[in-house]
CSV table of C-alpha atoms in Angstrom, one decimal:
chain,number,residue,atom,x,y,z
L,1174,MET,CA,-50.8,-3.6,7.7
L,1175,THR,CA,-47.2,-3.1,5.9
L,1176,ASN,CA,-45.2,0.1,6.2
L,1177,GLN,CA,-43.6,-0.6,2.7
L,1178,PRO,CA,-45.7,2.4,1.1
L,1179,ILE,CA,-44.6,4.8,3.8
L,1180,LEU,CA,-40.9,3.7,3.3
L,1181,ASP,CA,-41.5,3.8,-0.4
L,1182,ARG,CA,-42.6,7.5,0.1
L,1183,ALA,CA,-39.8,8.4,2.6
L,1184,ARG,CA,-36.9,7.2,0.1
L,1185,LYS,CA,-38.9,8.9,-2.8
L,1186,PHE,CA,-38.5,12.2,-0.3
L,1187,GLU,CA,-34.8,11.6,-0.3
L,1188,ARG,CA,-34.0,11.0,-3.8
L,1189,GLN,CA,-36.0,14.2,-4.5
L,1190,GLY,CA,-33.9,16.2,-2.2
L,1191,ARG,CA,-37.0,16.9,0.2
L,1192,PRO,CA,-34.9,15.6,3.5
L,1193,GLY,CA,-37.2,16.8,6.0
L,1194,GLU,CA,-40.4,15.0,4.7
L,1195,ALA,CA,-38.4,12.2,4.1
L,1196,ALA,CA,-37.6,12.2,8.0
L,1197,ALA,CA,-41.2,12.9,9.1
L,1198,ALA,CA,-41.9,9.4,6.6
L,1199,TYR,CA,-39.5,7.7,8.2
L,1200,ALA,CA,-40.8,8.5,11.9
L,1201,GLU,CA,-44.1,7.6,11.0
L,1202,ALA,CA,-43.1,4.1,9.7
L,1203,ALA,CA,-41.0,3.7,13.1
L,1204,GLU,CA,-43.7,4.7,15.1
L,1205,ALA,CA,-46.0,1.6,13.4
L,1206,MET,CA,-43.0,-0.8,13.8
L,1207,GLU,CA,-42.8,0.1,17.7
L,1208,ALA,CA,-46.4,-0.3,17.8
L,1209,ARG,CA,-46.1,-4.2,16.6
L,1210,GLY,CA,-43.1,-4.8,18.9
L,1211,ASP,CA,-41.0,-4.7,15.9
L,1212,TRP,CA,-38.0,-3.1,17.7
L,1213,THR,CA,-35.1,-4.3,15.3
L,1214,SER,CA,-36.5,-3.0,12.5
L,1215,ALA,CA,-37.8,0.4,13.9
L,1216,VAL,CA,-34.1,1.2,14.8
L,1217,ALA,CA,-33.1,0.6,11.4
L,1218,VAL,CA,-35.8,3.0,10.3
L,1219,ARG,CA,-35.0,5.5,12.9
L,1220,ALA,CA,-31.5,5.6,11.8
L,1221,ARG,CA,-32.3,6.6,8.3
L,1222,CYS,CA,-34.6,9.1,10.0
L,1223,ALA,CA,-31.8,10.5,12.0
L,1224,ARG,CA,-29.7,10.7,8.6
L,1225,ALA,CA,-32.6,12.6,6.6
L,1226,LEU,CA,-32.8,14.9,9.9
L,1227,ALA,CA,-28.8,15.8,9.3
L,1228,ALA,CA,-29.4,16.5,5.6
L,1229,ALA,CA,-32.0,18.9,6.6
L,1230,GLY,CA,-30.3,20.9,8.6
L,1231,LYS,CA,-31.3,19.5,12.2
L,1232,THR,CA,-28.2,17.8,13.0
L,1233,GLY,CA,-28.8,18.5,16.7
L,1234,GLU,CA,-32.1,16.8,16.9
L,1235,ALA,CA,-30.3,14.2,14.5
L,1236,GLN,CA,-27.6,13.8,17.2
L,1237,ARG,CA,-30.0,13.2,20.3
L,1238,LEU,CA,-31.8,10.6,18.2
L,1239,LEU,CA,-28.5,8.4,17.5
L,1240,ASP,CA,-27.9,8.5,21.2
L,1241,THR,CA,-31.1,6.9,21.9
L,1242,LEU,CA,-30.5,4.4,19.4
L,1243,ASP,CA,-27.4,3.6,20.2
L,1244,ARG,CA,-28.5,2.6,23.8
L,1245,ALA,CA,-31.3,0.3,22.3
L,1246,ALA,CA,-28.9,-1.2,19.8
L,1247,ALA,CA,-26.3,-2.5,22.1
L,1248,SER,CA,-28.4,-5.9,22.5
L,1249,MET,CA,-29.4,-6.1,19.1
L,1250,PRO,CA,-28.5,-8.2,16.4
L,1251,ALA,CA,-24.6,-7.3,14.3
L,1252,GLY,CA,-26.6,-6.5,11.3
L,1253,VAL,CA,-28.7,-3.8,13.2
L,1254,ARG,CA,-25.8,-2.2,14.9
L,1255,ALA,CA,-23.8,-2.3,11.4
L,1256,GLY,CA,-26.9,-0.6,9.5
L,1257,LEU,CA,-27.1,2.3,12.5
L,1258,ASP,CA,-23.1,2.7,12.3
L,1259,ALA,CA,-23.7,3.5,8.6
L,1260,GLN,CA,-26.3,5.8,9.0
L,1261,ALA,CA,-24.4,7.4,12.1
L,1262,ALA,CA,-21.7,8.1,10.0
L,1263,HIS,CA,-23.4,10.3,7.9
L,1264,VAL,CA,-25.2,12.1,10.6
L,1265,MET,CA,-21.8,13.0,12.2
L,1266,ALA,CA,-20.2,13.9,9.1
L,1267,ALA,CA,-23.2,16.6,8.8
L,1268,ALA,CA,-22.6,17.6,12.0
L,1269,GLY,CA,-18.9,18.3,11.3
L,1270,ARG,CA,-17.6,15.2,13.7
L,1271,THR,CA,-15.7,14.0,10.8
L,1272,GLY,CA,-13.3,12.2,12.8
L,1273,GLU,CA,-16.2,10.1,14.8
L,1274,ALA,CA,-18.0,9.8,11.5
L,1275,ALA,CA,-15.0,8.1,9.8
L,1276,ARG,CA,-14.8,5.6,12.8
L,1277,ARG,CA,-18.4,4.9,12.7
L,1278,ALA,CA,-18.1,3.9,9.0
L,1279,TRP,CA,-15.4,1.8,9.7
L,1280,SER,CA,-17.2,-0.1,12.2
L,1281,ALA,CA,-20.2,-0.5,9.9
L,1282,MET,CA,-17.6,-2.1,7.4
L,1283,SER,CA,-16.3,-4.2,10.0
L,1284,GLY,CA,-19.8,-5.2,10.7
L,1285,PHE,CA,-21.2,-5.9,7.3
L,1286,TRP,CA,-18.3,-8.2,6.4
L,1287,SER,CA,-18.9,-10.2,9.3
L,1288,LEU,CA,-22.6,-10.7,7.9
L,1289,HIS,CA,-20.6,-11.5,4.6
L,1290,ASP,CA,-22.7,-8.6,3.0
L,1291,ALA,CA,-19.9,-7.2,0.7
L,1292,LYS,CA,-21.9,-4.4,-1.1
L,1293,ARG,CA,-22.8,-2.5,1.9
L,1294,ALA,CA,-19.1,-3.3,3.5
L,1295,ASP,CA,-17.6,-1.7,0.4
L,1296,ALA,CA,-19.7,1.1,0.3
L,1297,ALA,CA,-19.3,1.6,4.4
L,1298,GLY,CA,-15.4,1.4,3.5
L,1299,VAL,CA,-15.3,3.9,0.9
L,1300,HIS,CA,-17.1,6.1,2.8
L,1301,ALA,CA,-14.8,5.7,5.8
L,1302,ALA,CA,-11.7,6.2,3.4
L,1303,ARG,CA,-13.1,9.5,2.4
L,1304,LEU,CA,-14.2,10.9,5.7
L,1305,ILE,CA,-10.5,9.9,6.7
L,1306,VAL,CA,-8.9,12.0,4.0
L,1307,LYS,CA,-11.3,15.0,4.8
L,1308,ASP,CA,-10.6,14.5,8.4
L,1309,ALA,CA,-6.8,14.1,8.5
L,1310,GLY,CA,-5.8,15.8,5.6
L,1311,PRO,CA,-3.7,13.8,2.7
L,1312,ARG,CA,-0.5,13.5,4.7
L,1313,GLU,CA,-1.9,12.0,7.9
L,1314,ALA,CA,-4.7,9.7,6.2
L,1315,LEU,CA,-1.9,7.6,4.1
L,1316,ARG,CA,-1.5,4.8,7.1
L,1317,PRO,CA,-5.1,4.5,8.2
L,1318,LEU,CA,-6.0,4.3,4.6
L,1319,ARG,CA,-3.6,1.6,4.2
L,1320,GLU,CA,-5.0,-0.2,7.2
L,1321,LEU,CA,-8.5,0.3,5.7
L,1322,MET,CA,-7.7,-1.2,2.4
L,1323,ALA,CA,-6.0,-4.3,3.9
L,1324,GLN,CA,-9.5,-5.1,5.6
L,1325,LEU,CA,-11.1,-4.6,1.7
L,1326,PRO,CA,-10.6,-8.3,-0.4
L,1327,PRO,CA,-8.2,-7.6,-3.5
L,1328,GLY,CA,-10.8,-7.0,-6.8
L,1329,GLY,CA,-13.5,-5.7,-5.2
L,1330,ASP,CA,-15.0,-2.2,-5.8
L,1331,GLY,CA,-14.2,-0.9,-2.5
L,1332,HIS,CA,-10.9,-2.1,-2.7
L,1333,ARG,CA,-10.5,-0.5,-6.1
L,1334,GLN,CA,-12.2,2.9,-5.0
L,1335,VAL,CA,-10.1,3.2,-1.5
L,1336,ALA,CA,-6.8,2.2,-3.8
L,1337,LYS,CA,-7.7,5.6,-5.7
L,1338,LEU,CA,-8.2,7.4,-2.6
L,1339,LEU,CA,-4.8,6.2,-1.3
L,1340,ALA,CA,-3.1,7.2,-4.8
L,1341,ASP,CA,-4.5,10.6,-4.8
L,1342,ALA,CA,-3.0,11.2,-1.4
L,1343,GLU,CA,0.5,9.7,-1.9
L,1344,ARG,CA,0.7,12.0,-5.0
L,1345,ARG,CA,-0.1,14.9,-3.1
L,1346,PRO,CA,1.7,18.0,-4.3
L,1347,ASP,CA,2.9,19.5,-0.9
L,1348,ARG,CA,6.5,17.6,-0.9
L,1349,ASP,CA,9.7,16.9,-2.9
L,1350,HIS,CA,9.8,12.9,-2.7
L,1351,ASP,CA,7.8,10.3,-3.2
L,1352,VAL,CA,6.8,11.6,-6.4
L,1353,LEU,CA,6.9,10.2,-10.1
L,1354,ILE,CA,8.9,12.9,-12.1
L,1355,THR,CA,9.5,12.6,-15.8
L,1356,ASP,CA,12.2,14.8,-17.7
L,1357,PRO,CA,10.5,16.1,-20.9
L,1358,ASP,CA,13.8,16.5,-22.5
L,1359,SER,CA,14.7,12.8,-22.0
L,1360,ALA,CA,13.7,9.7,-23.3
L,1361,ALA,CA,10.6,8.1,-21.7
L,1362,TRP,CA,10.7,5.2,-24.0
L,1363,GLY,CA,13.2,2.5,-25.3
L,1364,ARG,CA,15.8,0.4,-23.9
L,1365,LEU,CA,17.3,2.9,-21.7
L,1366,ALA,CA,14.5,4.5,-20.5
L,1367,ALA,CA,13.5,0.7,-19.6
L,1368,ALA,CA,16.5,-0.2,-17.6
L,1369,LEU,CA,16.3,3.3,-16.1
L,1370,ALA,CA,12.6,2.5,-14.9
L,1371,VAL,CA,14.6,-0.2,-12.9
L,1372,GLY,CA,15.9,2.4,-10.5
L,1373,ALA,CA,12.4,4.1,-10.5
L,1374,HIS,CA,11.8,2.9,-6.7
L,1375,LEU,CA,14.7,5.4,-5.6
L,1376,ALA,CA,14.1,8.0,-8.2
L,1377,VAL,CA,10.2,8.1,-7.1
L,1378,GLY,CA,11.1,8.5,-3.4
L,1379,ASN,CA,14.2,11.0,-3.8
L,1380,GLY,CA,11.8,13.4,-6.2
L,1381,VAL,CA,14.4,13.1,-8.9
L,1382,ALA,CA,13.5,12.4,-12.8
L,1383,TRP,CA,13.6,8.5,-13.5
L,1384,ASN,CA,14.1,8.8,-16.9
L,1385,THR,CA,17.7,10.9,-16.9
L,1386,LEU,CA,20.9,10.4,-15.7
L,1387,ALA,CA,22.2,14.2,-15.9
L,1388,ASP,CA,21.5,16.4,-13.0
L,1389,HIS,CA,23.9,18.8,-12.7
L,1390,ASP,CA,21.9,20.8,-9.8
L,1391,ASP,CA,23.8,19.4,-6.7
L,1392,PRO,CA,26.9,17.7,-7.7
L,1393,GLY,CA,28.4,18.1,-4.5
L,1394,GLY,CA,25.4,16.7,-2.9
L,1395,ASP,CA,26.0,13.5,-4.7
L,1396,ARG,CA,29.6,13.5,-3.6
L,1397,VAL,CA,28.4,13.7,0.0
L,1398,LEU,CA,26.0,11.0,-0.3
L,1399,LEU,CA,28.5,8.5,-2.0
L,1400,GLU,CA,31.2,9.0,0.5
L,1401,ARG,CA,28.8,9.1,3.5
L,1402,ASP,CA,26.8,5.9,2.6
L,1403,TRP,CA,28.8,4.0,0.2
L,1404,GLY,CA,32.3,5.0,1.0
L,1405,VAL,CA,33.0,6.0,-2.6
L,1406,THR,CA,35.5,8.8,-3.4
L,1407,ASP,CA,36.7,8.2,-6.6
L,1408,HIS,CA,36.2,6.0,-9.8
L,1409,GLU,CA,37.9,2.9,-8.4
L,1410,SER,CA,35.6,3.0,-5.2
L,1411,TRP,CA,32.4,3.5,-7.2
L,1412,ARG,CA,33.5,0.9,-9.7
L,1413,LYS,CA,33.6,-1.7,-7.0
L,1414,GLN,CA,30.4,-0.9,-5.4
L,1415,MET,CA,28.8,-0.5,-9.1
L,1416,ASP,CA,30.4,-4.3,-9.9
L,1417,ALA,CA,29.0,-5.8,-6.5
L,1418,LEU,CA,25.4,-4.2,-7.2
L,1419,LEU,CA,25.2,-5.3,-10.7
L,1420,ASP,CA,26.4,-9.2,-9.6
L,1421,ALA,CA,23.8,-8.8,-6.9
L,1422,ARG,CA,26.8,-9.3,-3.9
L,1423,ASN,CA,25.6,-6.0,-2.0
L,1424,SER,CA,22.6,-7.5,-0.2
L,1425,ASP,CA,23.1,-10.6,2.3
L,1426,PRO,CA,23.7,-13.9,0.4
L,1427,ALA,CA,21.8,-15.7,3.0
L,1428,ILE,CA,18.3,-14.2,2.1
L,1429,GLN,CA,18.8,-15.5,-1.4
L,1430,MET,CA,20.1,-18.8,-0.4
L,1431,VAL,CA,16.7,-19.0,2.0
L,1432,LEU,CA,14.6,-18.3,-1.0
L,1433,ASP,CA,16.2,-20.8,-3.2
L,1434,ARG,CA,15.5,-23.7,-0.7
L,1435,ARG,CA,12.0,-23.3,-0.7
L,1436,GLY,CA,10.2,-25.5,-4.0
L,1437,ARG,CA,6.8,-25.0,-5.4
L,1438,GLY,CA,4.2,-26.4,-3.0
L,1439,THR,CA,6.8,-26.6,-0.2
L,1440,ASP,CA,5.5,-26.1,3.1
L,1441,GLN,CA,6.9,-24.0,5.8
L,1442,ARG,CA,8.3,-27.1,8.0
L,1443,ALA,CA,9.9,-28.6,4.8
L,1444,TRP,CA,11.3,-25.4,4.0
L,1445,ARG,CA,12.9,-25.0,7.0
L,1446,GLU,CA,14.1,-28.5,7.0
L,1447,ALA,CA,15.8,-27.8,3.6
L,1448,ILE,CA,17.2,-24.6,5.0
L,1449,VAL,CA,19.0,-26.5,7.5
L,1450,ALA,CA,19.9,-29.5,5.7
L,1451,TRP,CA,21.8,-26.9,3.2
L,1452,CYS,CA,23.4,-25.4,6.4
L,1453,ARG,CA,24.6,-28.6,7.9
L,1454,GLU,CA,26.4,-29.9,4.6
L,1455,ARG,CA,29.0,-26.8,5.0
L,1456,ASP,CA,29.0,-27.3,8.6
L,1457,ILE,CA,27.8,-23.7,9.9
L,1458,ALA,CA,27.4,-23.1,13.1
L,1459,ASP,CA,24.2,-23.6,15.0
L,1460,GLN,CA,23.6,-19.9,16.0
L,1461,THR,CA,24.2,-19.1,12.4
L,1462,VAL,CA,21.7,-21.8,11.2
L,1463,GLN,CA,19.0,-20.5,13.8
L,1464,GLU,CA,19.2,-16.8,12.3
L,1465,VAL,CA,19.2,-18.2,8.4
L,1466,VAL,CA,15.9,-20.0,9.5
L,1467,GLU,CA,14.4,-17.1,11.4
L,1468,ILE,CA,14.7,-15.3,7.8
L,1469,SER,CA,12.3,-17.6,6.4
L,1470,GLY,CA,9.9,-16.5,9.2
L,1471,GLN,CA,10.7,-12.8,7.9
L,1472,VAL,CA,9.7,-13.5,4.4
L,1473,LEU,CA,6.2,-15.2,5.3
L,1474,ARG,CA,5.6,-12.2,7.6
L,1475,TYR,CA,6.4,-9.7,4.8
L,1476,GLU,CA,5.0,-11.8,2.0
L,1477,SER,CA,1.7,-12.0,3.8
L,1478,ARG,CA,1.5,-8.2,4.2
L,1479,PHE,CA,2.6,-7.7,0.7
L,1480,ARG,CA,-0.4,-9.5,-0.2
L,1481,ALA,CA,-3.0,-7.5,1.9
L,1482,ASP,CA,-1.2,-4.1,0.4
L,1483,GLY,CA,-1.7,-5.2,-3.0
L,1484,LEU,CA,2.2,-5.9,-3.8
L,1485,LEU,CA,1.9,-9.2,-4.5
L,1486,ARG,CA,-1.2,-11.5,-5.9
L,1487,PRO,CA,-3.3,-13.5,-3.6
L,1488,GLU,CA,-0.9,-16.6,-4.3
L,1489,GLY,CA,2.1,-14.5,-5.1
L,1490,ARG,CA,5.6,-15.1,-3.4
L,1491,VAL,CA,8.7,-13.4,-3.9
L,1492,GLU,CA,11.4,-15.7,-5.7
L,1493,SER,CA,14.4,-13.2,-5.4
L,1494,VAL,CA,15.8,-10.3,-3.6
L,1495,TYR,CA,18.6,-9.3,-6.4
L,1496,GLY,CA,16.2,-6.5,-7.8
L,1497,TYR,CA,17.2,-4.7,-4.7
L,1498,ASP,CA,20.8,-4.4,-6.0
L,1499,PHE,CA,19.8,-3.8,-9.6
L,1500,GLY,CA,17.3,-0.9,-8.5
L,1501,ARG,CA,20.6,0.5,-6.7
L,1502,ALA,CA,22.8,0.1,-9.4
L,1503,VAL,CA,20.8,2.2,-11.8
L,1504,ASN,CA,21.1,4.8,-9.2
L,1505,MET,CA,24.9,4.4,-8.4
L,1506,ALA,CA,25.3,5.2,-12.2
L,1507,ARG,CA,23.4,8.2,-11.6
L,1508,TRP,CA,25.3,9.4,-8.8
L,1509,GLY,CA,28.4,8.5,-10.0
L,1510,LEU,CA,28.1,10.4,-13.1
L,1511,ASN,CA,26.9,13.4,-11.5
L,1512,ALA,CA,29.9,13.5,-8.8
L,1513,GLY,CA,32.3,12.8,-11.6
L,1514,PHE,CA,33.4,9.6,-10.9
L,1515,CYS,CA,32.4,8.0,-14.4
L,1516,ASP,CA,31.7,9.6,-17.9
L,1517,ALA,CA,28.1,9.4,-19.5
L,1518,GLU,CA,29.0,6.4,-21.5
L,1519,GLU,CA,30.1,4.5,-18.4
L,1520,ALA,CA,27.3,5.1,-16.7
L,1521,GLU,CA,24.3,3.9,-19.3
L,1522,LYS,CA,26.4,0.8,-19.9
L,1523,CYS,CA,26.1,-0.1,-16.1
L,1524,VAL,CA,22.2,1.0,-16.3
L,1525,LEU,CA,21.7,-1.1,-19.4
L,1526,THR,CA,23.4,-4.0,-17.6
L,1527,ALA,CA,21.1,-3.7,-14.5
L,1528,GLY,CA,18.0,-3.7,-16.3
L,1529,GLN,CA,19.1,-6.7,-18.6
L,1530,ARG,CA,19.9,-8.8,-15.5
L,1531,ALA,CA,16.5,-7.6,-13.8
L,1532,ASN,CA,14.7,-9.0,-16.9
L,1533,GLN,CA,16.5,-12.3,-16.7
L,1534,VAL,CA,15.2,-12.6,-12.9
L,1535,TYR,CA,11.9,-11.4,-12.8
L,1536,SER,CA,8.8,-11.7,-15.1
L,1537,SER,CA,7.0,-8.5,-14.6
L,1538,TRP,CA,7.6,-4.9,-12.9
L,1539,GLY,CA,5.2,-6.2,-10.0
L,1540,SER,CA,7.9,-9.6,-9.3
L,1541,PHE,CA,10.7,-6.9,-9.7
L,1542,SER,CA,8.9,-4.7,-7.3
L,1543,ALA,CA,8.3,-7.2,-4.6
L,1544,GLY,CA,11.7,-8.6,-4.9
L,1545,TYR,CA,13.5,-4.8,-4.6
L,1546,ILE,CA,10.9,-4.1,-1.1
L,1547,LEU,CA,11.7,-7.1,0.6
L,1548,GLY,CA,15.4,-6.9,-0.1
L,1549,ARG,CA,15.1,-3.3,1.4
L,1550,MET,CA,12.9,-4.4,4.3
L,1551,LEU,CA,15.1,-7.2,5.1
L,1552,ARG,CA,18.1,-4.8,5.5
L,1553,PHE,CA,16.8,-2.0,7.1
L,1554,ASP,CA,12.9,-2.5,8.5
L,1555,GLU,CA,13.6,-5.2,11.0
L,1556,GLY,CA,10.1,-6.4,10.5
L,1557,GLU,CA,8.5,-3.3,12.2
L,1558,PHE,CA,6.5,-2.3,8.9
L,1559,GLY,CA,7.5,1.5,9.7
L,1560,GLU,CA,8.7,4.2,7.8
L,1561,TRP,CA,10.9,2.1,5.5
L,1562,TYR,CA,7.9,0.0,4.6
L,1563,ASP,CA,5.6,3.0,4.2
L,1564,ARG,CA,7.8,5.0,1.9
L,1565,SER,CA,8.5,1.7,0.0
L,1566,LEU,CA,5.0,0.8,-0.5
L,1567,THR,CA,4.1,4.4,-1.5
L,1568,GLY,CA,6.7,4.5,-4.2
L,1569,HIS,CA,5.3,0.8,-5.3
L,1570,ARG,CA,1.8,2.5,-5.9
L,1571,VAL,CA,3.1,5.3,-7.3
L,1572,LEU,CA,4.8,3.2,-10.0
L,1573,ALA,CA,2.1,0.9,-10.6
L,1574,ASP,CA,-1.1,3.2,-10.6
L,1575,ASP,CA,0.0,6.5,-11.8
L,1576,PRO,CA,-0.8,6.7,-15.5
L,1577,GLY,CA,2.3,8.6,-16.6
L,1578,SER,CA,4.6,5.9,-14.7
L,1579,PRO,CA,7.1,3.9,-17.0
L,1580,TRP,CA,5.9,0.8,-15.4
L,1581,ARG,CA,2.3,1.4,-16.8
L,1582,ARG,CA,3.6,2.9,-20.4
L,1583,MET,CA,6.4,0.0,-20.9
L,1584,ALA,CA,6.0,-3.6,-21.2
L,1585,TRP,CA,8.5,-5.6,-18.8
L,1586,GLY,CA,11.4,-6.9,-20.7
């Protein structure tokens, strides 16, 4: 005799908001399965029973049932264990054990992916993400949400929903940095605005308006910043740094040389050989050659992470790191103007030049952002994927996803 009518009745009770009756029906079906020796099906149905019990407020009974099921499922197929984890996440969440619930949902996601069950894996991943935010709060949820999203295939429904949760967490209001600010009294469209948007990474990171140069609130702070970080104390030293940024001479030139040696379709070995050949033609010392070759490995590691985090398309790669200098040039103009080292006309001219040169090198906001971030990572992050990377990724996602972002509102170029 089939148990399908009983299971249908249990699911109907769930839909009607009658979890106690649903639990009783699931228990009845499980007993019949156990009597026939169908233990794997019985465990799956008992797990649904536990979830229904928790929904009915009987969390203690539900958790005791789960403990029994966990022991029974230890030697059962992966599909049974994944299904049990998925139901356990709901039971533990109902019992207020949110952190454990998130871990069980994550485990369910991994189990379903191992079985190529994309639909249930997506559902478990989204459930895990919501539980992570609820348990840790937006500030502490950023890293686990990014790690979770890296395990979800880009383009899928689960990836999209977790990306939205991550974006919401990144735009939390309890901070004065990593936020998109648009000055309502300044233009948010047009040639100058598009050029200013090339500097939006730093504007978002510093919590300042991306679409204006004038900021009279703290001119002393900009003078301190320029002297401390750039050695700029007057117009002459400011102009020297500005020209280096506009000419993409501030970053290590070896990085761009390495990128330029990689042809379309070139594998890693051929790429390294091309780098070595270029160095040998110029009689570069062996130690320096080795250091330059190692840059290609760093680039590949960052590009792999960029793809996992949505900074690059699955087949994408970074062609240039000049964007890192162009983005900083926009902000150098802002700092120089506010520090009194240039006037508004000169600052705007520098911004427009930075925007024009970025447009010549890159084909989209996304490719520009990846180039900017790679340049920044190779300078500061040292392959750690630490705070420098987290903050840069946050800025990218704010600019790529926020409906008010200039990158969403203005076409590249």
